[in-house]
Amino acid sequence: MHNVVCIKQVPDSAQIRVHPVTNTIMRQGVPTIVNPYDLFALEAAMELRDEIGGEITVLTMGPPAAEDSLRKALTFGADRAVLLTDRVFAGADTLATTYALAAAIRKIGEEYGPPDLIFAGKQTIDGDTAQVGPGIAKRLGVVQLTYVAEIKSLDLAARAIEVERRSEGGVQVLRTKLPCLITMLEATNEIRRGGMTDALRAARTDIVKWNAQDAGIADISKCGLKGSPTIVKRVFAPSKRAEKAMLVEGADQPVPALIDAIFKQRPKLEAELAALSRASDVGSER
């Protein structure tokens, strides 16, 4: 079994800076980490490998410094790492990113065997769009299973997988054929810590580095800024709220006493709640 895990090296969200002219994230001088959501995807792939066997290829697109994140993934236990790096990828939005990553995954399939599963985190902490995983699936023509909380079963003989997916309305249990792409939710597993053997192997392993030509990308106009129709109009910090928090005396009292204290502080609140309740009753009668 061959699983490909897409990860991203992202700026530490506590120290993000935005360029005042281009409205893009300034990465120079900002500490970077592996996107936290991607680590849950990597662990899910490794758990399947522990159970069924096979190999895990970790893929990322970024500058040469993104090699650090790939070595981190190797330390956790991944078998192979591929870095997609080229100046033509700079400034890519999600559309251009998925174009390049999909091409790289096809190349990985040619070099190391077709992937049975493609994993990614549900989203990244810098872009926060949750579009890259589904975009890759669309470009590769495979089924996408997003916001997966648990892989319930995998039948390689039948080429079928069953997962539990979280949705706003509850939980869905979905079954589909391989290959497919899975985006994992956070806190769905416990991320392991690699041992000394993995750390030494990660330090010695040669990272596979591909530019656009190596990855088989024929049309570079679909990469980077040229292939990115998304334009950031403005980046700004949220304005401070004019209304300050209200301190309610008696917060250490039992609930009825606390409610009375809130109504005392906000005399109109009780009447507003009563009006909402009456309107709700009238609507239910109709």
Coordinates of C-alpha atoms in Angstrom, one line a residue:
M1 CA 0.0 0.0 0.0
H2 CA 1.3 3.5 -0.9
N3 CA 0.0 6.6 0.9
V4 CA 1.0 10.1 0.0
V5 CA 0.7 12.8 2.7
C6 CA 0.6 16.4 1.7
I7 CA 2.1 18.7 4.3
K8 CA 2.9 22.4 4.4
Q9 CA 5.6 24.5 6.2
V10 CA 3.7 27.5 7.6
P11 CA 4.7 30.6 9.6
D12 CA 4.2 30.3 13.3
S13 CA 0.8 32.0 13.6
A14 CA 1.9 33.9 16.7
Q15 CA 4.5 35.8 14.7
I16 CA 2.8 36.3 11.3
R17 CA 3.5 39.6 9.5
V18 CA 1.8 40.8 6.3
H19 CA 3.5 42.8 3.5
P20 CA 1.9 46.3 3.4
V21 CA 2.0 46.5 -0.4
T22 CA 1.4 43.0 -1.8
N23 CA -0.8 41.8 1.1
T24 CA 1.0 38.5 1.2
I25 CA 2.4 36.8 4.2
M26 CA 6.1 37.8 4.9
R27 CA 8.0 34.6 5.7
Q28 CA 11.4 36.1 6.0
G29 CA 12.6 36.1 9.6
V30 CA 9.4 34.4 10.9
P31 CA 9.8 30.9 12.6
T32 CA 8.2 28.1 10.7
I33 CA 6.5 24.9 11.8
V34 CA 4.7 22.0 10.1
N35 CA 1.1 22.8 9.7
P36 CA -0.5 21.3 12.8
Y37 CA -3.5 19.8 11.0
D38 CA -1.2 17.9 8.6
L39 CA 0.4 16.0 11.5
F40 CA -2.9 14.3 12.2
A41 CA -3.0 13.3 8.5
L42 CA 0.5 11.9 8.8
E43 CA -0.3 9.9 11.9
A44 CA -3.4 8.4 10.2
A45 CA -1.3 7.3 7.3
M46 CA 1.3 5.7 9.7
E47 CA -1.4 3.9 11.6
L48 CA -2.6 2.3 8.4
R49 CA 0.9 1.4 7.5
D50 CA 1.4 -0.2 11.0
E51 CA -1.8 -2.3 10.4
I52 CA -1.5 -3.2 6.7
G53 CA 2.1 -2.4 5.7
G54 CA 3.3 -0.3 2.8
E55 CA 5.1 3.0 2.3
I56 CA 4.4 6.7 3.0
T57 CA 5.6 9.5 0.8
V58 CA 5.5 13.0 2.2
L59 CA 5.1 15.9 -0.2
T60 CA 5.3 19.6 0.2
M61 CA 5.6 22.6 -2.1
G62 CA 7.7 25.5 -0.9
P63 CA 11.1 27.2 -0.8
P64 CA 14.3 25.2 -0.2
A65 CA 13.9 25.9 3.6
A66 CA 10.7 23.7 3.5
E67 CA 13.1 20.7 3.6
D68 CA 13.2 21.2 7.4
S69 CA 9.5 20.2 7.6
L70 CA 10.0 17.2 5.4
R71 CA 12.8 16.0 7.7
K72 CA 10.5 16.5 10.6
A73 CA 8.0 14.2 8.9
L74 CA 10.8 11.6 8.3
T75 CA 11.6 11.8 12.0
F76 CA 8.0 10.9 12.8
G77 CA 8.3 7.8 10.6
A78 CA 7.6 8.7 7.0
D79 CA 9.5 6.6 4.4
R80 CA 10.2 9.1 1.7
A81 CA 10.0 12.9 1.2
V82 CA 9.6 15.0 -1.9
L83 CA 10.1 18.7 -2.1
L84 CA 8.5 20.6 -4.9
T85 CA 10.4 23.8 -5.2
D86 CA 10.8 26.3 -8.0
R87 CA 10.7 30.1 -8.3
V88 CA 7.7 29.8 -10.6
F89 CA 5.6 28.5 -7.7
A90 CA 6.1 31.7 -5.7
G91 CA 2.9 33.6 -4.8
A92 CA 0.6 30.7 -5.6
D93 CA -3.0 30.7 -4.4
T94 CA -5.0 27.5 -3.8
L95 CA -5.8 27.1 -7.5
A96 CA -2.2 27.3 -8.6
T97 CA -1.0 25.2 -5.6
T98 CA -3.4 22.3 -6.4
Y99 CA -2.3 22.4 -10.0
A100 CA 1.4 21.9 -9.0
L101 CA 0.7 19.4 -6.3
A102 CA -1.5 17.2 -8.4
A103 CA 1.2 17.1 -11.1
A104 CA 3.7 16.1 -8.4
I105 CA 1.5 13.3 -7.1
R106 CA 1.1 11.9 -10.6
K107 CA 4.9 12.0 -10.9
I108 CA 5.2 10.2 -7.5
G109 CA 2.9 7.6 -8.8
E110 CA 5.1 7.0 -11.8
E111 CA 8.3 6.9 -9.7
Y112 CA 7.2 5.0 -6.6
G113 CA 3.9 3.4 -7.4
P114 CA 0.3 4.8 -7.7
P115 CA -1.0 6.1 -4.3
D116 CA -3.9 4.3 -2.8
L117 CA -4.7 7.1 -0.4
I118 CA -3.7 10.8 -0.4
F119 CA -3.8 12.5 3.0
A120 CA -3.9 16.1 4.0
G121 CA -4.9 18.2 7.0
K122 CA -8.4 19.7 6.9
Q123 CA -6.8 23.2 6.3
T124 CA -3.7 25.2 7.0
I125 CA -3.3 27.8 9.7
D126 CA -2.0 30.5 7.3
G127 CA -4.5 30.4 4.5
D128 CA -7.3 28.7 6.4
T129 CA -9.2 28.0 3.2
A130 CA -9.6 24.2 3.4
Q131 CA -9.5 24.3 -0.4
V132 CA -6.2 22.5 -1.3
G133 CA -7.2 19.0 -0.4
P134 CA -10.5 19.0 -2.4
G135 CA -8.7 20.9 -5.2
I136 CA -6.1 18.1 -5.5
A137 CA -8.9 15.5 -5.5
K138 CA -10.7 17.3 -8.3
R139 CA -7.6 17.6 -10.5
L140 CA -6.7 13.9 -10.0
G141 CA -10.3 12.7 -10.5
V142 CA -10.5 10.9 -7.2
V143 CA -13.2 10.9 -4.5
Q144 CA -12.6 13.3 -1.7
L145 CA -13.5 12.5 1.9
T146 CA -13.2 15.7 4.0
Y147 CA -13.3 16.4 7.7
V148 CA -12.6 12.7 8.5
A149 CA -12.5 11.9 12.2
E150 CA -11.8 8.1 11.9
I151 CA -10.9 5.5 9.4
K152 CA -13.3 2.7 10.4
S153 CA -12.2 0.0 7.9
L154 CA -10.0 -0.6 4.9
D155 CA -10.3 -3.6 2.5
L156 CA -7.4 -3.7 0.1
A157 CA -8.8 -6.7 -1.7
A158 CA -12.1 -5.0 -2.4
R159 CA -10.3 -1.6 -2.8
A160 CA -12.8 -0.1 -0.4
I161 CA -12.6 2.3 2.6
E162 CA -15.1 3.3 5.2
V163 CA -14.7 6.5 7.3
E164 CA -16.5 8.6 9.8
R165 CA -16.9 12.1 8.8
R166 CA -18.0 15.1 11.0
S167 CA -20.5 17.5 9.6
E168 CA -22.5 20.4 11.0
G169 CA -25.6 18.1 11.2
G170 CA -23.8 15.3 13.0
V171 CA -21.7 12.3 11.9
Q172 CA -21.7 10.6 8.5
V173 CA -20.3 7.1 7.8
L174 CA -19.1 7.0 4.2
R175 CA -17.8 4.1 2.1
T176 CA -16.0 4.5 -1.3
K177 CA -13.5 2.9 -3.6
L178 CA -9.7 3.5 -3.6
P179 CA -7.9 5.6 -4.6
C180 CA -9.3 8.6 -2.7
L181 CA -8.2 11.7 -0.9
I182 CA -8.8 12.2 2.8
T183 CA -8.5 15.4 4.9
M184 CA -8.2 14.7 8.6
L185 CA -9.7 16.6 11.4
E186 CA -7.6 17.8 14.4
A187 CA -7.4 15.8 17.6
T188 CA -8.4 12.6 15.8
N189 CA -5.4 10.6 16.9
E190 CA -2.3 11.0 19.1
I191 CA 0.7 12.0 17.1
R192 CA 3.7 9.7 17.8
R193 CA 7.2 10.8 18.5
G194 CA 9.8 9.2 16.4
G195 CA 12.6 7.3 18.1
M196 CA 16.4 7.7 17.7
T197 CA 16.5 5.4 14.7
D198 CA 14.0 7.5 12.8
A199 CA 15.9 10.7 13.8
L200 CA 19.2 9.4 12.5
R201 CA 17.5 8.1 9.3
A202 CA 15.8 11.5 8.8
A203 CA 19.2 13.3 9.1
R204 CA 20.8 10.9 6.5
T205 CA 18.0 10.7 4.0
D206 CA 18.3 12.6 0.7
I207 CA 15.2 14.7 0.1
V208 CA 13.9 14.3 -3.4
K209 CA 13.8 17.8 -5.0
W210 CA 11.8 18.5 -8.1
N211 CA 11.4 21.7 -10.0
A212 CA 8.4 22.4 -12.3
Q213 CA 10.1 20.5 -15.2
D214 CA 11.0 17.5 -13.0
A215 CA 7.4 17.2 -11.8
G216 CA 6.1 17.1 -15.4
I217 CA 4.5 20.5 -15.3
A218 CA 4.1 21.6 -18.9
D219 CA 2.3 24.9 -18.5
I220 CA 4.0 27.0 -15.9
S221 CA 1.6 29.9 -16.6
K222 CA -0.8 28.0 -14.3
C223 CA 1.7 28.2 -11.5
G224 CA 2.6 30.9 -9.0
L225 CA 1.3 34.4 -9.3
K226 CA 0.6 34.0 -13.0
G227 CA -1.8 31.1 -12.4
S228 CA -3.4 32.7 -9.3
P229 CA -6.7 34.5 -10.0
T230 CA -7.2 35.3 -6.3
I231 CA -6.3 38.9 -5.4
V232 CA -6.1 40.0 -1.8
K233 CA -7.8 43.4 -1.8
R234 CA -6.9 44.4 1.8
V235 CA -5.5 42.9 5.0
F236 CA -6.4 44.5 8.3
A237 CA -6.6 43.8 12.0
P238 CA -10.1 43.6 13.5
S239 CA -11.2 46.9 15.0
K240 CA -11.6 47.0 18.8
R241 CA -15.2 46.7 20.0
A242 CA -16.6 49.9 21.5
E243 CA -18.6 48.0 24.0
K244 CA -16.6 46.7 26.9
A245 CA -17.2 43.6 28.9
M246 CA -19.6 43.9 31.8
L247 CA -18.7 42.8 35.3
V248 CA -21.6 41.1 37.0
E249 CA -21.4 41.2 40.8
G250 CA -22.3 37.9 42.5
A251 CA -20.8 35.6 39.9
D252 CA -19.9 33.2 42.6
Q253 CA -23.5 32.8 43.7
P254 CA -26.0 30.0 42.6
V255 CA -27.5 30.2 39.1
P256 CA -30.8 31.9 40.1
A257 CA -28.9 34.6 42.0
L258 CA -26.6 35.1 39.1
I259 CA -29.5 35.5 36.7
D260 CA -31.2 38.0 39.0
A261 CA -27.9 39.9 39.1
I262 CA -27.7 40.0 35.3
F263 CA -31.3 41.2 34.9
K264 CA -30.5 43.9 37.5
Q265 CA -27.5 45.1 35.5
R266 CA -29.5 44.9 32.2
P267 CA -33.1 45.9 33.0
K268 CA -34.3 45.6 29.4
L269 CA -32.9 42.2 28.9
E270 CA -35.7 40.3 30.6
A271 CA -38.4 42.0 28.5
E272 CA -36.4 41.3 25.3
L273 CA -36.1 37.6 26.1
A274 CA -39.8 37.4 27.0
A275 CA -40.7 39.1 23.7
L276 CA -38.6 36.6 21.8
S277 CA -40.2 33.7 23.6
R278 CA -43.7 34.9 22.8
A279 CA -42.7 35.3 19.1
S280 CA -41.3 31.8 19.0
D281 CA -44.6 30.4 20.6
V282 CA -46.7 32.1 17.9
G283 CA -44.5 30.7 15.2
S284 CA -44.7 27.2 16.4
E285 CA -48.6 27.4 16.6
R286 CA -48.7 28.4 13.0

